[in-house]
Tab-separated table of C-alpha atoms in Angstrom:
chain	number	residue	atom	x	y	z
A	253	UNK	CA	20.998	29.774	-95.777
A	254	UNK	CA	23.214	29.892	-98.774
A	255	UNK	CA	26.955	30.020	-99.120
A	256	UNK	CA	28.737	33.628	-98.933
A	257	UNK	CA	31.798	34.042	-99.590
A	258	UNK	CA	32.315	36.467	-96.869
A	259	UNK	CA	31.296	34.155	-93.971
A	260	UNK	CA	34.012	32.329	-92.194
A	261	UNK	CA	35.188	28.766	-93.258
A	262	UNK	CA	34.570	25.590	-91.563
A	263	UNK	CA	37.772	24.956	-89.470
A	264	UNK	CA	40.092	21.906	-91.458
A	265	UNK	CA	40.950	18.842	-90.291
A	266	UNK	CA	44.576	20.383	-90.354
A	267	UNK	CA	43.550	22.768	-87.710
A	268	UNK	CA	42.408	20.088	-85.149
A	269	UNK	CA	45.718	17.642	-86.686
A	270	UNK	CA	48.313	20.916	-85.555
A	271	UNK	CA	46.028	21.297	-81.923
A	272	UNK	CA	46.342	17.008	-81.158
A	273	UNK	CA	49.750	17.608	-82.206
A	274	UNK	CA	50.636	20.252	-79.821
A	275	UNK	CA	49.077	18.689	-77.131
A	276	UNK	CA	47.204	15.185	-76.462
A	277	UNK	CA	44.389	16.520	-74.411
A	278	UNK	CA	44.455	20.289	-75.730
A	279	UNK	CA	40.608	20.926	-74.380
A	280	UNK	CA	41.897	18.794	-70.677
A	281	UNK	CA	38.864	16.474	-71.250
A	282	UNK	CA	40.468	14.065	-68.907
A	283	UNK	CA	40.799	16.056	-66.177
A	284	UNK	CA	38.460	19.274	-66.158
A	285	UNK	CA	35.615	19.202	-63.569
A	286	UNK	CA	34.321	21.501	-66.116
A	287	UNK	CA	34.265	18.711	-68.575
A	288	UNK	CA	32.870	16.526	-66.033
A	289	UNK	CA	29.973	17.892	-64.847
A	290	UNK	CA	28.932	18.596	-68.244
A	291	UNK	CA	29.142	15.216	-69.503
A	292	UNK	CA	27.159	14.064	-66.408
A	293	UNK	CA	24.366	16.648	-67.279
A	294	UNK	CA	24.279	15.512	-70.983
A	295	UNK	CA	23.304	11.692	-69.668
A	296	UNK	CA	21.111	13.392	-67.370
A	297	UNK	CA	19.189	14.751	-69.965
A	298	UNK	CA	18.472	11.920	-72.061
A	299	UNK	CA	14.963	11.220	-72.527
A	300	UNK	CA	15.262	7.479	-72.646
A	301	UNK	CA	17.789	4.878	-71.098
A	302	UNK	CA	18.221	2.591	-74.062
A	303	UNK	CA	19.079	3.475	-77.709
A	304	UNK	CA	19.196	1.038	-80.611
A	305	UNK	CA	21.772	2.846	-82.516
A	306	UNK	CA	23.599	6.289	-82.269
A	307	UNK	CA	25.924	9.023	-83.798
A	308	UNK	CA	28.062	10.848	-81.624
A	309	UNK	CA	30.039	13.705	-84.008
A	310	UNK	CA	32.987	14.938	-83.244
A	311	UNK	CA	34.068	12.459	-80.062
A	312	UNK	CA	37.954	13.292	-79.586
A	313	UNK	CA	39.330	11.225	-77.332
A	314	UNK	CA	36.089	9.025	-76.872
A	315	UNK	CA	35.743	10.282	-72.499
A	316	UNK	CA	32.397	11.290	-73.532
A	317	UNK	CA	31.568	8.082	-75.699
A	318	UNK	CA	32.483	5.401	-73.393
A	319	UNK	CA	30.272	6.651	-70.798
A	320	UNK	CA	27.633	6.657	-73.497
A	321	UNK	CA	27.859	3.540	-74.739
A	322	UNK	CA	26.176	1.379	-71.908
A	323	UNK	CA	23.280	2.890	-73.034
A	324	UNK	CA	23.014	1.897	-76.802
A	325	UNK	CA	23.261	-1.309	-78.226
A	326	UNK	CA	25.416	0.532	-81.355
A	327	UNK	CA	27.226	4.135	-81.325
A	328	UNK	CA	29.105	5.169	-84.550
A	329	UNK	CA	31.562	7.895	-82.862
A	330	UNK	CA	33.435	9.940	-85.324
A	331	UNK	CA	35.884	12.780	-85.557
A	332	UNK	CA	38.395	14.582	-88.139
A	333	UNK	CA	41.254	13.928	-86.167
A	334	UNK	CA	43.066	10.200	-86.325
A	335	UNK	CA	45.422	11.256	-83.069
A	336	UNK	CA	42.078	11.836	-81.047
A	337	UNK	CA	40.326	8.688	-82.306
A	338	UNK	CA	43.795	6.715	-82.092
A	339	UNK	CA	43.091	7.313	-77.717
A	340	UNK	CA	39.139	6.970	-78.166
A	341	UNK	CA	40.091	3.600	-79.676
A	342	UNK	CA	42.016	2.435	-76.651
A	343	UNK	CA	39.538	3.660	-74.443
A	344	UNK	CA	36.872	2.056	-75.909
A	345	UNK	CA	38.594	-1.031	-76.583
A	346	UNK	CA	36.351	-3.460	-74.822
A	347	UNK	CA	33.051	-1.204	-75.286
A	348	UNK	CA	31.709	-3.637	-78.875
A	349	UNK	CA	28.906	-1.465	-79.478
A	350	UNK	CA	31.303	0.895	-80.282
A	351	UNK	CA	31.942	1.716	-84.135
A	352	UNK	CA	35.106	4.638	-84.191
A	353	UNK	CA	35.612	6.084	-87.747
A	354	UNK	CA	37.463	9.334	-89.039
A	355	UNK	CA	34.663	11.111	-91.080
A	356	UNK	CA	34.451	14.785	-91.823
A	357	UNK	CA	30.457	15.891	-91.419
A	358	UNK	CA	28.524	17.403	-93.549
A	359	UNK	CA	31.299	16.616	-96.886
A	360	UNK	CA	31.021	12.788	-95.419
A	361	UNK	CA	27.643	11.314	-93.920
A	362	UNK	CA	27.352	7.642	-92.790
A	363	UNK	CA	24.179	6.002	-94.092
A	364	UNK	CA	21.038	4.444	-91.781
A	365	UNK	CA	18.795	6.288	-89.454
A	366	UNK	CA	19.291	6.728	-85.585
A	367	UNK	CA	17.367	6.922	-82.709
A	368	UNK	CA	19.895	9.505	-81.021
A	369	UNK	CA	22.612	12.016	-82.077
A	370	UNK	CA	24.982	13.642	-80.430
A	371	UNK	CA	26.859	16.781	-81.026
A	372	UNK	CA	28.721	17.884	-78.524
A	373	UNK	CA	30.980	20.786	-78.930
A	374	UNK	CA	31.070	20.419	-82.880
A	375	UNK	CA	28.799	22.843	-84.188
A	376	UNK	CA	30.374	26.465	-83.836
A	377	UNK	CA	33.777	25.044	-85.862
A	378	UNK	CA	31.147	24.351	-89.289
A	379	UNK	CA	30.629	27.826	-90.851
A	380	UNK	CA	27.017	28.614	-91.546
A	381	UNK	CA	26.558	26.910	-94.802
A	382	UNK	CA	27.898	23.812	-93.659
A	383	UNK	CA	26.112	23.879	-90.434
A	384	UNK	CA	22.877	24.591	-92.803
A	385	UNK	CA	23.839	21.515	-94.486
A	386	UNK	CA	25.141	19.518	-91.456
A	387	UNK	CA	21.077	20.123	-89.749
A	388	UNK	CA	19.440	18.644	-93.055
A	389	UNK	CA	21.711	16.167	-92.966
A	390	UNK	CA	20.985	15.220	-88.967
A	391	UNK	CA	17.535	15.966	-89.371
A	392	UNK	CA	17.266	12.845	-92.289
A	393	UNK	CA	18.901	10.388	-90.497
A	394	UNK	CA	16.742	10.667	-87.263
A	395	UNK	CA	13.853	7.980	-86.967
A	396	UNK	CA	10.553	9.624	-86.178
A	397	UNK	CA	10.774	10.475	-82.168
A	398	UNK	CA	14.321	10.215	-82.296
A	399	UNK	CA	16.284	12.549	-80.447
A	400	UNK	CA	18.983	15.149	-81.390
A	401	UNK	CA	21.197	16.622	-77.815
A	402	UNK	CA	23.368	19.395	-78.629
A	403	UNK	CA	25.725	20.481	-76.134
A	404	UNK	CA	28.147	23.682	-76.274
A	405	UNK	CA	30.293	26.341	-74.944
A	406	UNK	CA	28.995	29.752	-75.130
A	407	UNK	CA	31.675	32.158	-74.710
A	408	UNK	CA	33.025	33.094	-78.212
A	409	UNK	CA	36.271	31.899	-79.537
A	410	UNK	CA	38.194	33.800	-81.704
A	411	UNK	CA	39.083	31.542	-84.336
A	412	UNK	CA	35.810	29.458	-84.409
A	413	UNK	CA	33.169	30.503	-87.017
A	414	UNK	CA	30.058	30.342	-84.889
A	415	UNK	CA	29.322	30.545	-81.424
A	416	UNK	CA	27.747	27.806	-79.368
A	417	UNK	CA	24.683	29.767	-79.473
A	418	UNK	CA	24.419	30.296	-82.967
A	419	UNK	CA	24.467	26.716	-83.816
A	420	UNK	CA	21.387	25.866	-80.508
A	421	UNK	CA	19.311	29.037	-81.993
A	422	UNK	CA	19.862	27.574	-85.758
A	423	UNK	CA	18.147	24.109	-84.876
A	424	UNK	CA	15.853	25.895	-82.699
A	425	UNK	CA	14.080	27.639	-85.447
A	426	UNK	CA	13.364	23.953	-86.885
A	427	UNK	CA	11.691	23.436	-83.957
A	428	UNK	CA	8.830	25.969	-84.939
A	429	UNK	CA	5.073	24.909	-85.033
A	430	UNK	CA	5.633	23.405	-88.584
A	431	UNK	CA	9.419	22.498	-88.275
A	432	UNK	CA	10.968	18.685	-88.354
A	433	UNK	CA	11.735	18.905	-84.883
A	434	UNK	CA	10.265	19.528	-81.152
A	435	UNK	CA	12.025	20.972	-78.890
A	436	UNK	CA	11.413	18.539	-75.575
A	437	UNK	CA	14.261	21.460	-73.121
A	438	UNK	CA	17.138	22.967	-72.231
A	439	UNK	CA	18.925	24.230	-70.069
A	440	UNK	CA	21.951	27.070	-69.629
A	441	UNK	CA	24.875	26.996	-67.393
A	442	UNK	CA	27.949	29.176	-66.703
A	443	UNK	CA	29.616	28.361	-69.987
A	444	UNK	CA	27.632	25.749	-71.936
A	445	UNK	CA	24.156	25.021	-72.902
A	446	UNK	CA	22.070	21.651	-73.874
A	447	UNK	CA	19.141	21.638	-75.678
A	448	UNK	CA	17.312	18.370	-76.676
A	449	UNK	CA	15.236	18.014	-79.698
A	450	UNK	CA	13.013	15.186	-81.168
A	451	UNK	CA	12.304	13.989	-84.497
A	452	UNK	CA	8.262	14.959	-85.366
């Protein structure tokens, strides 16, 4: 998938800067039963109880990563926006496995491999060149069997380049017969779907 001038742009850090600005909690991920149930069906669907080290992208407020983290022994949780990670840093202030960093994926990549990683309602804001680039990048840094859980909403969003189905369909097709990846299953609610991959 090459760069076109004509596709949409991955959203800026200035975009999610004006959003955290406007509002602390813009997506409620404190207090949406929405939000909720989805984050219990993403642990749900983890293949294995125990992780040596993971990569959560794009963890906002860090709701999602402090349940996580009893179940690695390191997660490196990063985001674009410093107001988010300043409240994922307070609430995962006595979690040690946890590593919080402002880093922009796929311009910025942290080195090592991983045995899980996460990304959870990232995907749709890369534009299709950077989400091309984004997958080889994920795809590298996953030991052999590890696993790669993408979660996302569905319905399209205006301003958002992709759709939450665009991005699951995209890492699907590495998941062919002679792909990098297995797909191990999924599963499709209301508004959101999760699909779980492993590392061949």
């Amino acid at each position: 998938m090459e760069p076109n001038p004509k596709q949409p742009h991955t959203l800026p850090p200035t975009y999610f800067d004006k959003v955290y600005e406007a509002n602390q909690d813009p997506w409620n991920f404190e207090t949406s039963p929405y939000e909720r149930e989805k984050y219990a069906a993403t642990l749900a669907a983890l293949p294995c109880t125990h992780y040596k080290r993971a990569f959560e992208i794009g963890c906002s407020l860090g709701i999602l990563t402090a349940q996580l983290a009893p179940h690695c022994g390191y997660l490196l949780a990063v985001d674009v926006a410093e107001a988010a990670l300043a409240q994922a840093r307070k609430r995962c202030a006595n979690l040690p496995q946890v590593d919080l960093r402002q880093l922009r994926v796929p311009e910025q990549f942290p080195q090592g491999q991983f045995d899980l990683i996460l990304v959870s309602e990232v995907g749709y804001y890369w534009s299709p060149a950077d989400l091309a680039r984004a997958a080889d990048q994920l795809v590298a840094a996953l030991q052999p069997g590890g696993q790669l859980v993408l979660v996302h909403w569905t319905p399209p969003v205006h301003d958002y380049p992709l759709t939450g189905d665009a991005v699951h369909e995209f890492f699907l097709e590495k998941a062919q017969p002679a792909g990098p990846l297995r797909h191990l299953h999924g599963q499709r609610h209301e508004n959101y779907r999760l699909d779980v991959l492993e590392r061949r």
